[in-house]
């Protein structure tokens, strides 16, 4: 049965002013949007929907938008790093914690030790927190397993979240996230293991929608990154990159040269990288939560990206080490306060541009034929969601129409 949404403002996201339609209306049927426009222009065939409470949603003057898309998370992990957070605030250095086996490798140990059911339970809680704030699509990376079995275990949990919760999960293989202890001082051998063993297995089981690498002086080199990209390309998988987070490795140009979906973090992005991303239409995924939690002071080059026409998305980067944050509207707020995004940019960054960063073409905008992934907010203008902090303004969310 079709459903009419009316007495609301619609933000379709199809122009830089968010495609706002005041006194708008939208009709969906069979999980898809079939009509959007001014309520006064509602075609006669849909008029009867107004008569029954079963077939219409009265928005009471609220704002109807695409449901939000969190296009960069590491949502599946074991253990907690709260103890390290505490140690650091008591004056223990990051290096000392890492030397004692802490940091990312402590999460790897905990993730390897956890069963699929345990990982599922903790990740479910995190995904539900995002859903409760209006999210309908979540990207989830592996990268805390770092062995064939443990990487696939993480990806299987991610897939299961998409099967059991009302959310679409897009998976990314990030086996090249850190060097596992058994490959200490043998990074090139680990890259060979990824290219020859982990990647083909993940692809064969349909567990990876894309492939990512942490290209950094504490991660993998540009050359190692390129080997992983070449292997991904041979398997027909799109690529993306953790690029220029802590230093400029010129990773953005590399991922753009592979027609990458996105380059992510980008605090140290150069003009060369910006030009390459603009030319390839590679989306810039900015992560204000990690910037904030690490107390980074170097801002990503927002104005230069804007001028070059690089599309910008934002995401939570939800992970135990640098962004233990499960709130996408908070990231919209922080993109405005910390990165000086306009509210319009912040909305496009969690809808239309986030969809592009995931290669999704049927969500993130409200127009005929798109999936009815919708969010109704108790606000009258888009900027209100970016402005306030601490009250959940989501009235209701629809995932493929229900
Ligand atoms: N960049 C990050 O900020 C996270 N991974 C990455 O490549 C950190 C992950 C962690 O510390 O657990
Ligand atoms: Fe990340």
PDB file of N, CA and C in Angstrom, residues 228-315:
ATOM      1  N   UNK A 228      48.165  -3.546  -3.097  1.00  0.00           N
ATOM      2  CA  UNK A 228      46.817  -3.972  -2.654  1.00  0.00           C
ATOM      3  C   UNK A 228      45.766  -3.471  -3.650  1.00  0.00           C
ATOM      4  N   UNK A 229      45.918  -2.235  -4.113  1.00  0.00           N
ATOM      5  CA  UNK A 229      44.953  -1.689  -5.073  1.00  0.00           C
ATOM      6  C   UNK A 229      44.938  -2.508  -6.365  1.00  0.00           C
ATOM      7  N   UNK A 230      46.117  -2.873  -6.835  1.00  0.00           N
ATOM      8  CA  UNK A 230      46.189  -3.646  -8.086  1.00  0.00           C
ATOM      9  C   UNK A 230      45.478  -4.992  -7.907  1.00  0.00           C
ATOM     10  N   UNK A 231      45.674  -5.619  -6.741  1.00  0.00           N
ATOM     11  CA  UNK A 231      45.017  -6.908  -6.481  1.00  0.00           C
ATOM     12  C   UNK A 231      43.503  -6.730  -6.387  1.00  0.00           C
ATOM     13  N   UNK A 232      43.068  -5.638  -5.770  1.00  0.00           N
ATOM     14  CA  UNK A 232      41.622  -5.368  -5.657  1.00  0.00           C
ATOM     15  C   UNK A 232      41.028  -5.152  -7.046  1.00  0.00           C
ATOM     16  N   UNK A 233      41.732  -4.367  -7.840  1.00  0.00           N
ATOM     17  CA  UNK A 233      41.241  -4.059  -9.182  1.00  0.00           C
ATOM     18  C   UNK A 233      41.114  -5.333 -10.022  1.00  0.00           C
ATOM     19  N   UNK A 234      42.076  -6.223  -9.869  1.00  0.00           N
ATOM     20  CA  UNK A 234      42.031  -7.481 -10.627  1.00  0.00           C
ATOM     21  C   UNK A 234      40.805  -8.310 -10.245  1.00  0.00           C
ATOM     22  N   UNK A 235      40.323  -8.126  -9.020  1.00  0.00           N
ATOM     23  CA  UNK A 235      39.127  -8.853  -8.572  1.00  0.00           C
ATOM     24  C   UNK A 235      37.848  -8.044  -8.790  1.00  0.00           C
ATOM     25  N   UNK A 236      37.999  -6.861  -9.402  1.00  0.00           N
ATOM     26  CA  UNK A 236      36.824  -6.032  -9.696  1.00  0.00           C
ATOM     27  C   UNK A 236      36.270  -5.299  -8.485  1.00  0.00           C
ATOM     28  N   UNK A 237      37.092  -5.129  -7.438  1.00  0.00           N
ATOM     29  CA  UNK A 237      36.600  -4.439  -6.239  1.00  0.00           C
ATOM     30  C   UNK A 237      37.053  -2.980  -6.227  1.00  0.00           C
ATOM     31  N   UNK A 238      36.140  -2.053  -5.898  1.00  0.00           N
ATOM     32  CA  UNK A 238      36.538  -0.645  -5.814  1.00  0.00           C
ATOM     33  C   UNK A 238      37.441  -0.397  -4.603  1.00  0.00           C
ATOM     34  N   UNK A 239      38.226   0.679  -4.677  1.00  0.00           N
ATOM     35  CA  UNK A 239      39.162   0.978  -3.591  1.00  0.00           C
ATOM     36  C   UNK A 239      38.877   2.338  -2.973  1.00  0.00           C
ATOM     37  N   UNK A 240      39.388   2.487  -1.743  1.00  0.00           N
ATOM     38  CA  UNK A 240      39.349   3.755  -1.020  1.00  0.00           C
ATOM     39  C   UNK A 240      40.584   3.774  -0.150  1.00  0.00           C
ATOM     40  N   UNK A 241      40.870   4.876   0.522  1.00  0.00           N
ATOM     41  CA  UNK A 241      42.144   4.954   1.239  1.00  0.00           C
ATOM     42  C   UNK A 241      42.071   5.824   2.487  1.00  0.00           C
ATOM     43  N   UNK A 242      42.680   5.323   3.595  1.00  0.00           N
ATOM     44  CA  UNK A 242      42.997   6.181   4.736  1.00  0.00           C
ATOM     45  C   UNK A 242      44.230   6.982   4.308  1.00  0.00           C
ATOM     46  N   UNK A 243      44.031   8.237   3.949  1.00  0.00           N
ATOM     47  CA  UNK A 243      45.107   9.010   3.317  1.00  0.00           C
ATOM     48  C   UNK A 243      45.372  10.318   4.054  1.00  0.00           C
ATOM     49  N   UNK A 244      46.658  10.652   4.168  1.00  0.00           N
ATOM     50  CA  UNK A 244      47.039  11.988   4.670  1.00  0.00           C
ATOM     51  C   UNK A 244      46.424  12.292   6.041  1.00  0.00           C
ATOM     52  N   UNK A 245      46.343  11.269   6.907  1.00  0.00           N
ATOM     53  CA  UNK A 245      45.784  11.531   8.251  1.00  0.00           C
ATOM     54  C   UNK A 245      46.828  12.190   9.156  1.00  0.00           C
ATOM     55  N   UNK A 246      48.066  11.678   9.108  1.00  0.00           N
ATOM     56  CA  UNK A 246      49.103  12.163  10.027  1.00  0.00           C
ATOM     57  C   UNK A 246      50.264  12.817   9.291  1.00  0.00           C
ATOM     58  N   UNK A 247      50.353  12.563   7.980  1.00  0.00           N
ATOM     59  CA  UNK A 247      51.437  13.148   7.169  1.00  0.00           C
ATOM     60  C   UNK A 247      51.014  13.055   5.701  1.00  0.00           C
ATOM     61  N   UNK A 248      51.708  13.780   4.847  1.00  0.00           N
ATOM     62  CA  UNK A 248      51.369  13.744   3.419  1.00  0.00           C
ATOM     63  C   UNK A 248      52.167  12.654   2.712  1.00  0.00           C
ATOM     64  N   UNK A 249      51.502  11.575   2.354  1.00  0.00           N
ATOM     65  CA  UNK A 249      52.135  10.471   1.620  1.00  0.00           C
ATOM     66  C   UNK A 249      51.727  10.507   0.142  1.00  0.00           C
ATOM     67  N   UNK A 250      50.986  11.536  -0.250  1.00  0.00           N
ATOM     68  CA  UNK A 250      50.438  11.624  -1.605  1.00  0.00           C
ATOM     69  C   UNK A 250      49.552  10.421  -1.923  1.00  0.00           C
ATOM     70  N   UNK A 251      48.885   9.924  -0.893  1.00  0.00           N
ATOM     71  CA  UNK A 251      47.961   8.799  -1.083  1.00  0.00           C
ATOM     72  C   UNK A 251      46.725   9.199  -1.858  1.00  0.00           C
ATOM     73  N   UNK A 252      46.278  10.426  -1.693  1.00  0.00           N
ATOM     74  CA  UNK A 252      45.047  10.870  -2.369  1.00  0.00           C
ATOM     75  C   UNK A 252      45.205  10.765  -3.887  1.00  0.00           C
ATOM     76  N   UNK A 253      46.389  11.151  -4.415  1.00  0.00           N
ATOM     77  CA  UNK A 253      46.596  11.045  -5.868  1.00  0.00           C
ATOM     78  C   UNK A 253      46.568   9.584  -6.304  1.00  0.00           C
ATOM     79  N   UNK A 254      47.132   8.734  -5.452  1.00  0.00           N
ATOM     80  CA  UNK A 254      47.176   7.309  -5.798  1.00  0.00           C
ATOM     81  C   UNK A 254      45.763   6.716  -5.871  1.00  0.00           C
ATOM     82  N   UNK A 255      44.963   6.973  -4.848  1.00  0.00           N
ATOM     83  CA  UNK A 255      43.613   6.392  -4.846  1.00  0.00           C
ATOM     84  C   UNK A 255      42.785   7.001  -5.978  1.00  0.00           C
ATOM     85  N   UNK A 256      43.006   8.280  -6.275  1.00  0.00           N
ATOM     86  CA  UNK A 256      42.284   8.906  -7.395  1.00  0.00           C
ATOM     87  C   UNK A 256      42.678   8.248  -8.718  1.00  0.00           C
ATOM     88  N   UNK A 257      43.966   7.865  -8.845  1.00  0.00           N
ATOM     89  CA  UNK A 257      44.408   7.259 -10.104  1.00  0.00           C
ATOM     90  C   UNK A 257      43.796   5.872 -10.301  1.00  0.00           C
ATOM     91  N   UNK A 258      43.285   5.274  -9.212  1.00  0.00           N
ATOM     92  CA  UNK A 258      42.550   3.999  -9.320  1.00  0.00           C
ATOM     93  C   UNK A 258      41.040   4.237  -9.341  1.00  0.00           C
ATOM     94  N   UNK A 259      40.632   5.485  -9.665  1.00  0.00           N
ATOM     95  CA  UNK A 259      39.216   5.848  -9.634  1.00  0.00           C
ATOM     96  C   UNK A 259      38.570   5.482  -8.316  1.00  0.00           C
ATOM     97  N   UNK A 260      39.295   5.734  -7.225  1.00  0.00           N
ATOM     98  CA  UNK A 260      38.802   5.351  -5.903  1.00  0.00           C
ATOM     99  C   UNK A 260      37.499   6.036  -5.549  1.00  0.00           C
ATOM    100  N   UNK A 261      36.705   5.336  -4.740  1.00  0.00           N
ATOM    101  CA  UNK A 261      35.439   5.911  -4.283  1.00  0.00           C
ATOM    102  C   UNK A 261      35.704   7.115  -3.390  1.00  0.00           C
ATOM    103  N   UNK A 262      36.692   6.973  -2.484  1.00  0.00           N
ATOM    104  CA  UNK A 262      36.936   8.057  -1.529  1.00  0.00           C
ATOM    105  C   UNK A 262      38.370   8.025  -1.031  1.00  0.00           C
ATOM    106  N   UNK A 263      38.815   9.206  -0.546  1.00  0.00           N
ATOM    107  CA  UNK A 263      40.036   9.313   0.243  1.00  0.00           C
ATOM    108  C   UNK A 263      39.596   9.894   1.577  1.00  0.00           C
ATOM    109  N   UNK A 264      40.064   9.288   2.668  1.00  0.00           N
ATOM    110  CA  UNK A 264      39.479   9.582   3.976  1.00  0.00           C
ATOM    111  C   UNK A 264      40.507  10.145   4.960  1.00  0.00           C
ATOM    112  N   UNK A 265      40.064  11.032   5.816  1.00  0.00           N
ATOM    113  CA  UNK A 265      40.842  11.776   6.840  1.00  0.00           C
ATOM    114  C   UNK A 265      41.361  13.090   6.241  1.00  0.00           C
ATOM    115  N   UNK A 266      42.537  13.059   5.535  1.00  0.00           N
ATOM    116  CA  UNK A 266      42.960  14.175   4.669  1.00  0.00           C
ATOM    117  C   UNK A 266      43.412  15.454   5.361  1.00  0.00           C
ATOM    118  N   UNK A 267      43.755  15.392   6.644  1.00  0.00           N
ATOM    119  CA  UNK A 267      44.253  16.607   7.303  1.00  0.00           C
ATOM    120  C   UNK A 267      45.489  17.154   6.582  1.00  0.00           C
ATOM    121  N   UNK A 268      46.352  16.267   6.076  1.00  0.00           N
ATOM    122  CA  UNK A 268      47.615  16.699   5.450  1.00  0.00           C
ATOM    123  C   UNK A 268      47.556  16.673   3.922  1.00  0.00           C
ATOM    124  N   UNK A 269      46.344  16.765   3.368  1.00  0.00           N
ATOM    125  CA  UNK A 269      46.154  16.715   1.909  1.00  0.00           C
ATOM    126  C   UNK A 269      46.826  17.913   1.208  1.00  0.00           C
ATOM    127  N   UNK A 270      47.512  17.636   0.097  1.00  0.00           N
ATOM    128  CA  UNK A 270      48.203  18.691  -0.668  1.00  0.00           C
ATOM    129  C   UNK A 270      47.328  19.172  -1.825  1.00  0.00           C
ATOM    130  N   UNK A 271      47.751  20.266  -2.453  1.00  0.00           N
ATOM    131  CA  UNK A 271      47.032  20.761  -3.634  1.00  0.00           C
ATOM    132  C   UNK A 271      47.059  19.750  -4.770  1.00  0.00           C
ATOM    133  N   UNK A 272      48.154  19.002  -4.853  1.00  0.00           N
ATOM    134  CA  UNK A 272      48.249  17.974  -5.885  1.00  0.00           C
ATOM    135  C   UNK A 272      47.157  16.919  -5.672  1.00  0.00           C
ATOM    136  N   UNK A 273      47.009  16.507  -4.419  1.00  0.00           N
ATOM    137  CA  UNK A 273      45.976  15.518  -4.088  1.00  0.00           C
ATOM    138  C   UNK A 273      44.582  16.047  -4.377  1.00  0.00           C
ATOM    139  N   UNK A 274      44.358  17.301  -4.049  1.00  0.00           N
ATOM    140  CA  UNK A 274      43.042  17.908  -4.294  1.00  0.00           C
ATOM    141  C   UNK A 274      42.717  17.883  -5.784  1.00  0.00           C
ATOM    142  N   UNK A 275      43.690  18.288  -6.613  1.00  0.00           N
ATOM    143  CA  UNK A 275      43.455  18.325  -8.065  1.00  0.00           C
ATOM    144  C   UNK A 275      43.146  16.924  -8.592  1.00  0.00           C
ATOM    145  N   UNK A 276      43.880  15.927  -8.098  1.00  0.00           N
ATOM    146  CA  UNK A 276      43.661  14.553  -8.569  1.00  0.00           C
ATOM    147  C   UNK A 276      42.280  14.050  -8.150  1.00  0.00           C
ATOM    148  N   UNK A 277      41.880  14.372  -6.921  1.00  0.00           N
ATOM    149  CA  UNK A 277      40.555  13.941  -6.454  1.00  0.00           C
ATOM    150  C   UNK A 277      39.437  14.619  -7.230  1.00  0.00           C
ATOM    151  N   UNK A 278      39.605  15.913  -7.515  1.00  0.00           N
ATOM    152  CA  UNK A 278      38.576  16.632  -8.282  1.00  0.00           C
ATOM    153  C   UNK A 278      38.440  16.012  -9.673  1.00  0.00           C
ATOM    154  N   UNK A 279      39.572  15.705 -10.291  1.00  0.00           N
ATOM    155  CA  UNK A 279      39.540  15.163 -11.660  1.00  0.00           C
ATOM    156  C   UNK A 279      38.888  13.782 -11.690  1.00  0.00           C
ATOM    157  N   UNK A 280      39.113  12.973 -10.659  1.00  0.00           N
ATOM    158  CA  UNK A 280      38.576  11.608 -10.647  1.00  0.00           C
ATOM    159  C   UNK A 280      37.204  11.529  -9.980  1.00  0.00           C
ATOM    160  N   UNK A 281      36.718  12.654  -9.432  1.00  0.00           N
ATOM    161  CA  UNK A 281      35.472  12.680  -8.651  1.00  0.00           C
ATOM    162  C   UNK A 281      35.522  11.691  -7.476  1.00  0.00           C
ATOM    163  N   UNK A 282      36.693  11.635  -6.844  1.00  0.00           N
ATOM    164  CA  UNK A 282      36.868  10.834  -5.628  1.00  0.00           C
ATOM    165  C   UNK A 282      36.392  11.678  -4.438  1.00  0.00           C
ATOM    166  N   UNK A 283      35.505  11.116  -3.630  1.00  0.00           N
ATOM    167  CA  UNK A 283      34.904  11.877  -2.523  1.00  0.00           C
ATOM    168  C   UNK A 283      35.912  12.022  -1.372  1.00  0.00           C
ATOM    169  N   UNK A 284      35.938  13.207  -0.749  1.00  0.00           N
ATOM    170  CA  UNK A 284      36.741  13.432   0.452  1.00  0.00           C
ATOM    171  C   UNK A 284      35.882  13.086   1.664  1.00  0.00           C
ATOM    172  N   UNK A 285      36.272  12.046   2.411  1.00  0.00           N
ATOM    173  CA  UNK A 285      35.531  11.691   3.628  1.00  0.00           C
ATOM    174  C   UNK A 285      36.287  12.266   4.824  1.00  0.00           C
ATOM    175  N   UNK A 286      35.692  13.247   5.478  1.00  0.00           N
ATOM    176  CA  UNK A 286      36.342  13.921   6.607  1.00  0.00           C
ATOM    177  C   UNK A 286      35.771  13.376   7.911  1.00  0.00           C
ATOM    178  N   UNK A 287      36.632  13.293   8.927  1.00  0.00           N
ATOM    179  CA  UNK A 287      36.277  12.580  10.148  1.00  0.00           C
ATOM    180  C   UNK A 287      36.526  13.469  11.366  1.00  0.00           C
ATOM    181  N   UNK A 288      35.578  14.357  11.645  1.00  0.00           N
ATOM    182  CA  UNK A 288      35.786  15.325  12.730  1.00  0.00           C
ATOM    183  C   UNK A 288      35.922  14.676  14.106  1.00  0.00           C
ATOM    184  N   UNK A 289      35.374  13.482  14.279  1.00  0.00           N
ATOM    185  CA  UNK A 289      35.492  12.810  15.579  1.00  0.00           C
ATOM    186  C   UNK A 289      36.933  12.424  15.888  1.00  0.00           C
ATOM    187  N   UNK A 290      37.646  11.901  14.883  1.00  0.00           N
ATOM    188  CA  UNK A 290      39.045  11.517  15.082  1.00  0.00           C
ATOM    189  C   UNK A 290      39.911  12.763  15.254  1.00  0.00           C
ATOM    190  N   UNK A 291      39.616  13.792  14.473  1.00  0.00           N
ATOM    191  CA  UNK A 291      40.324  15.079  14.589  1.00  0.00           C
ATOM    192  C   UNK A 291      40.196  15.595  16.032  1.00  0.00           C
ATOM    193  N   UNK A 292      38.997  15.528  16.549  1.00  0.00           N
ATOM    194  CA  UNK A 292      38.697  16.023  17.903  1.00  0.00           C
ATOM    195  C   UNK A 292      39.338  15.147  18.979  1.00  0.00           C
ATOM    196  N   UNK A 293      39.157  13.837  18.848  1.00  0.00           N
ATOM    197  CA  UNK A 293      39.614  12.919  19.904  1.00  0.00           C
ATOM    198  C   UNK A 293      41.142  12.896  19.991  1.00  0.00           C
ATOM    199  N   UNK A 294      41.812  13.035  18.834  1.00  0.00           N
ATOM    200  CA  UNK A 294      43.285  13.063  18.814  1.00  0.00           C
ATOM    201  C   UNK A 294      43.830  14.456  19.138  1.00  0.00           C
ATOM    202  N   UNK A 295      42.954  15.403  19.302  1.00  0.00           N
ATOM    203  CA  UNK A 295      43.325  16.807  19.538  1.00  0.00           C
ATOM    204  C   UNK A 295      44.282  17.290  18.444  1.00  0.00           C
ATOM    205  N   UNK A 296      43.946  16.863  17.220  1.00  0.00           N
ATOM    206  CA  UNK A 296      44.707  17.289  16.042  1.00  0.00           C
ATOM    207  C   UNK A 296      44.539  18.806  15.901  1.00  0.00           C
ATOM    208  N   UNK A 297      45.549  19.470  15.384  1.00  0.00           N
ATOM    209  CA  UNK A 297      45.402  20.913  15.184  1.00  0.00           C
ATOM    210  C   UNK A 297      45.456  21.296  13.707  1.00  0.00           C
ATOM    211  N   UNK A 298      45.928  20.367  12.874  1.00  0.00           N
ATOM    212  CA  UNK A 298      45.983  20.699  11.441  1.00  0.00           C
ATOM    213  C   UNK A 298      44.643  20.372  10.795  1.00  0.00           C
ATOM    214  N   UNK A 299      43.992  21.401  10.277  1.00  0.00           N
ATOM    215  CA  UNK A 299      42.678  21.223   9.653  1.00  0.00           C
ATOM    216  C   UNK A 299      42.821  20.668   8.244  1.00  0.00           C
ATOM    217  N   UNK A 300      41.897  19.824   7.808  1.00  0.00           N
ATOM    218  CA  UNK A 300      41.891  19.456   6.386  1.00  0.00           C
ATOM    219  C   UNK A 300      41.659  20.724   5.552  1.00  0.00           C
ATOM    220  N   UNK A 301      42.189  20.767   4.335  1.00  0.00           N
ATOM    221  CA  UNK A 301      42.097  21.995   3.512  1.00  0.00           C
ATOM    222  C   UNK A 301      40.703  22.180   2.912  1.00  0.00           C
ATOM    223  N   UNK A 302      39.742  22.514   3.756  1.00  0.00           N
ATOM    224  CA  UNK A 302      38.334  22.587   3.344  1.00  0.00           C
ATOM    225  C   UNK A 302      38.117  23.606   2.216  1.00  0.00           C
ATOM    226  N   UNK A 303      38.659  24.811   2.424  1.00  0.00           N
ATOM    227  CA  UNK A 303      38.382  25.869   1.441  1.00  0.00           C
ATOM    228  C   UNK A 303      38.949  25.491   0.062  1.00  0.00           C
ATOM    229  N   UNK A 304      40.140  24.903   0.058  1.00  0.00           N
ATOM    230  CA  UNK A 304      40.742  24.518  -1.230  1.00  0.00           C
ATOM    231  C   UNK A 304      39.923  23.407  -1.894  1.00  0.00           C
ATOM    232  N   UNK A 305      39.393  22.483  -1.096  1.00  0.00           N
ATOM    233  CA  UNK A 305      38.557  21.412  -1.683  1.00  0.00           C
ATOM    234  C   UNK A 305      37.263  21.993  -2.241  1.00  0.00           C
ATOM    235  N   UNK A 306      36.693  22.918  -1.493  1.00  0.00           N
ATOM    236  CA  UNK A 306      35.467  23.601  -1.932  1.00  0.00           C
ATOM    237  C   UNK A 306      35.706  24.278  -3.282  1.00  0.00           C
ATOM    238  N   UNK A 307      36.798  25.032  -3.365  1.00  0.00           N
ATOM    239  CA  UNK A 307      37.109  25.773  -4.586  1.00  0.00           C
ATOM    240  C   UNK A 307      37.324  24.816  -5.755  1.00  0.00           C
ATOM    241  N   UNK A 308      37.959  23.683  -5.478  1.00  0.00           N
ATOM    242  CA  UNK A 308      38.248  22.718  -6.552  1.00  0.00           C
ATOM    243  C   UNK A 308      37.023  21.877  -6.913  1.00  0.00           C
ATOM    244  N   UNK A 309      35.960  21.988  -6.117  1.00  0.00           N
ATOM    245  CA  UNK A 309      34.755  21.207  -6.404  1.00  0.00           C
ATOM    246  C   UNK A 309      34.855  19.755  -5.970  1.00  0.00           C
ATOM    247  N   UNK A 310      35.722  19.461  -5.000  1.00  0.00           N
ATOM    248  CA  UNK A 310      35.787  18.095  -4.459  1.00  0.00           C
ATOM    249  C   UNK A 310      34.559  17.884  -3.575  1.00  0.00           C
ATOM    250  N   UNK A 311      33.851  16.784  -3.775  1.00  0.00           N
ATOM    251  CA  UNK A 311      32.681  16.498  -2.938  1.00  0.00           C
ATOM    252  C   UNK A 311      33.152  16.048  -1.562  1.00  0.00           C
ATOM    253  N   UNK A 312      32.507  16.550  -0.514  1.00  0.00           N
ATOM    254  CA  UNK A 312      32.924  16.223   0.848  1.00  0.00           C
ATOM    255  C   UNK A 312      31.829  15.452   1.581  1.00  0.00           C
ATOM    256  N   UNK A 313      32.243  14.360   2.218  1.00  0.00           N
ATOM    257  CA  UNK A 313      31.348  13.587   3.080  1.00  0.00           C
ATOM    258  C   UNK A 313      31.922  13.642   4.494  1.00  0.00           C
ATOM    259  N   UNK A 314      31.101  13.330   5.500  1.00  0.00           N
ATOM    260  CA  UNK A 314      31.618  13.165   6.858  1.00  0.00           C
ATOM    261  C   UNK A 314      31.069  11.876   7.455  1.00  0.00           C
ATOM    262  N   UNK A 315      31.816  11.326   8.408  1.00  0.00           N
ATOM    263  CA  UNK A 315      31.438  10.048   8.997  1.00  0.00           C
ATOM    264  C   UNK A 315      31.956   9.999  10.425  1.00  0.00           C
TER     265      UNK A 315
END
